[in-house]
Coordinates of C-alpha atoms in Angstrom, one line a residue:
M1 CA 114.1 152.8 123.9
C2 CA 115.9 152.8 120.5
I3 CA 119.4 154.0 120.2
H4 CA 121.1 154.8 116.9
S5 CA 124.8 155.4 117.6
A6 CA 126.3 151.9 117.4
S7 CA 127.4 149.9 114.4
E8 CA 124.7 148.6 112.1
W9 CA 125.6 145.0 112.9
W10 CA 125.1 145.3 116.6
M11 CA 122.1 147.7 116.2
K12 CA 120.2 145.0 114.3
R13 CA 120.9 142.2 116.6
T14 CA 121.5 143.3 120.1
A15 CA 119.2 144.1 123.1
G16 CA 120.2 145.2 126.6
I17 CA 118.8 143.7 129.8
L18 CA 119.2 145.8 132.9
L19 CA 118.5 143.7 136.0
A20 CA 116.8 145.8 138.7
G21 CA 114.8 143.3 140.7
G22 CA 117.0 142.5 143.6
Q23 CA 115.7 142.8 147.2
S24 CA 118.7 145.0 148.3
R25 CA 118.5 143.6 151.9
R26 CA 122.0 144.9 152.9
F27 CA 121.4 148.3 151.2
G28 CA 118.2 148.8 153.1
S29 CA 116.3 150.3 150.1
P30 CA 116.0 149.4 146.4
K31 CA 119.5 149.9 145.0
A32 CA 118.3 150.8 141.5
F33 CA 117.0 154.1 142.8
A34 CA 119.8 155.0 145.1
E35 CA 121.7 158.0 143.8
Y36 CA 125.3 158.7 142.9
K37 CA 126.3 162.2 141.7
G38 CA 122.6 163.1 141.4
A39 CA 121.5 160.2 139.2
P40 CA 120.0 156.8 140.2
F41 CA 122.2 153.8 140.0
Y42 CA 120.3 152.3 137.2
H43 CA 121.0 155.4 135.0
Y44 CA 124.7 154.5 134.8
S45 CA 124.0 151.0 133.5
L46 CA 121.6 152.4 131.0
Q47 CA 124.2 154.9 129.8
A48 CA 126.8 152.1 129.4
L49 CA 124.3 149.9 127.4
N50 CA 122.9 152.7 125.1
P51 CA 125.4 152.7 122.3
F52 CA 125.3 149.0 121.7
C53 CA 121.6 148.1 121.9
E54 CA 118.6 148.7 119.7
E55 CA 116.4 148.3 122.7
I56 CA 117.0 148.0 126.4
I57 CA 114.6 146.1 128.8
V58 CA 114.6 146.8 132.5
A59 CA 113.7 143.6 134.3
T60 CA 112.3 144.5 137.7
R61 CA 109.8 143.6 140.5
T62 CA 106.1 144.5 140.0
E63 CA 106.2 147.0 142.8
F64 CA 109.1 149.0 141.2
V65 CA 107.6 149.3 137.7
D66 CA 106.0 152.7 138.2
K67 CA 109.2 154.1 139.7
F68 CA 110.9 154.0 136.3
P69 CA 110.4 156.7 133.6
K70 CA 107.5 156.0 131.2
D71 CA 109.8 156.0 128.2
L72 CA 111.8 153.0 129.4
C73 CA 110.8 149.4 128.4
V74 CA 110.1 147.7 131.7
T75 CA 109.2 144.0 132.3
T76 CA 108.6 141.8 135.3
D77 CA 109.4 138.1 135.7
L78 CA 107.6 135.6 133.6
V79 CA 104.8 134.3 135.9
Q80 CA 106.1 130.8 135.9
F81 CA 109.5 132.0 137.3
S82 CA 108.5 135.0 139.4
G83 CA 110.9 135.7 142.2
M84 CA 113.5 133.3 141.1
G85 CA 116.4 135.7 140.9
P86 CA 118.6 137.2 138.2
L87 CA 118.4 134.1 136.0
A88 CA 114.7 134.6 135.8
G89 CA 115.2 138.3 135.0
I90 CA 117.6 137.4 132.2
L91 CA 115.1 135.0 130.6
S92 CA 112.2 137.4 131.1
G93 CA 114.2 140.1 129.3
M94 CA 115.0 137.8 126.5
E95 CA 111.3 136.9 126.1
A96 CA 110.3 140.5 126.1
V97 CA 112.4 141.4 123.1
E98 CA 113.7 139.3 120.2
A99 CA 117.4 139.7 119.5
D100 CA 120.4 137.6 118.6
H101 CA 122.6 138.9 121.4
Y102 CA 121.7 140.2 124.9
I103 CA 124.1 142.4 126.9
V104 CA 123.2 142.1 130.6
L105 CA 124.1 144.5 133.4
P106 CA 123.0 144.7 137.0
C107 CA 121.6 148.0 138.3
D108 CA 124.1 148.4 141.2
M109 CA 127.4 149.2 139.3
P110 CA 127.4 153.0 139.1
F111 CA 131.0 153.0 138.0
I112 CA 130.4 151.0 134.8
Q113 CA 131.5 152.7 131.6
Q114 CA 130.6 152.6 127.9
S115 CA 134.2 152.0 127.0
V116 CA 134.2 148.9 129.1
I117 CA 131.1 147.5 127.4
A118 CA 132.7 148.3 124.0
R119 CA 135.7 146.1 124.9
L120 CA 133.4 143.4 126.3
V121 CA 131.6 143.3 123.0
D122 CA 134.9 143.0 121.2
E123 CA 136.0 140.1 123.4
H124 CA 132.7 138.2 123.4
S125 CA 132.5 134.8 121.8
G126 CA 130.5 131.6 122.2
G127 CA 127.2 131.2 123.9
V128 CA 127.9 133.5 126.8
S129 CA 130.8 135.7 128.0
A130 CA 131.1 137.2 131.5
V131 CA 133.6 139.1 133.6
T132 CA 136.0 138.0 136.3
V133 CA 138.3 140.2 138.4
E134 CA 141.2 138.5 140.0
G135 CA 139.2 135.3 140.6
K136 CA 136.0 137.0 141.7
R137 CA 133.4 136.3 139.0
H138 CA 130.7 138.8 138.0
P139 CA 128.2 136.6 136.1
L140 CA 125.7 139.3 135.6
V141 CA 128.1 141.5 133.6
S142 CA 127.7 139.3 130.5
I143 CA 126.7 138.9 126.9
W144 CA 124.4 136.0 125.9
Q145 CA 123.4 134.5 122.6
A146 CA 119.7 134.0 122.1
S147 CA 120.4 130.3 121.7
A148 CA 120.9 130.1 125.5
K149 CA 117.2 130.6 126.2
P150 CA 116.1 127.0 126.3
M151 CA 118.9 126.1 128.7
I152 CA 118.0 129.0 131.0
R153 CA 114.4 127.9 130.9
R154 CA 115.3 124.3 131.7
A155 CA 117.4 125.3 134.6
L156 CA 114.6 127.4 136.1
I157 CA 112.1 124.6 135.6
E158 CA 114.5 122.4 137.6
D159 CA 114.7 125.1 140.3
N160 CA 118.3 125.7 139.5
R161 CA 118.6 129.5 139.9
R162 CA 122.4 129.8 139.7
V163 CA 123.5 132.0 136.7
M164 CA 127.0 130.5 136.8
H165 CA 125.5 127.0 136.5
V166 CA 124.0 127.8 133.1
Q167 CA 127.1 129.7 132.1
A168 CA 129.1 126.5 132.8
Q169 CA 126.7 124.4 130.8
L170 CA 127.2 126.8 127.9
N171 CA 131.0 126.6 128.2
G172 CA 131.0 130.3 129.0
R173 CA 134.0 132.4 128.5
W174 CA 135.3 134.4 131.5
I175 CA 137.0 137.6 130.5
E176 CA 139.5 139.2 132.9
G177 CA 138.3 142.6 133.9
S178 CA 141.8 144.1 133.7
S179 CA 141.7 143.6 129.9
L180 CA 138.6 145.8 129.8
T181 CA 139.6 148.6 132.1
D182 CA 142.6 149.9 134.1
S183 CA 140.3 150.1 137.2
P184 CA 138.5 146.7 137.3
E185 CA 137.9 146.6 141.1
L186 CA 136.1 149.9 140.9
V187 CA 134.3 149.6 137.6
F188 CA 132.8 146.2 138.4
K189 CA 132.1 147.0 142.1
N190 CA 128.6 146.0 143.2
V191 CA 127.5 148.7 145.7
N192 CA 125.9 146.8 148.6
T193 CA 125.7 149.4 151.4
P194 CA 125.1 153.1 151.4
C195 CA 128.4 153.8 153.1
E196 CA 130.3 152.3 150.1
I197 CA 128.9 155.1 147.9
E198 CA 129.3 157.8 150.5
R199 CA 133.0 157.2 150.5
R200 CA 133.3 158.1 146.8

């Protein structure tokens, strides 16, 4: 998927990674394909990423690959790190497409907006930036430099699957969600049960 509406600097150097490989135990079915206002959850993350990425990679489970449209670039975990959670999904996305920067989003934030990603891009600095909302950290809403790949790989080899562990090693920057949107608690909400979306 190639998008041509962002600035030339970002277009040449940035890829998006949409994480859609979770087991969704609390939700009861794969969250990526749950619907909000007639569109699957993952669609909203794709829309938010589109203006800022030359290519977007969906990192998912093998059994979900055929559920995505054929025009999307879809990858599964590197064999060595299969099933090792979102950190493995991030590395697998990075290995699937070469870029200098990677914007990462989970598939279960149907309220995420392009304007929020634009502000996150503006605020990003260092090896990795991610979002926090009043003390609650959202490590998967993040921007990573390609230089983080060796550290991610090393953590997985050591069976350390915590995204925030790697972010701490990289002296990651935490950006307060209220600086990105007036409604951070809604915009950065991970929908974990069907009733949470039914109330909207």
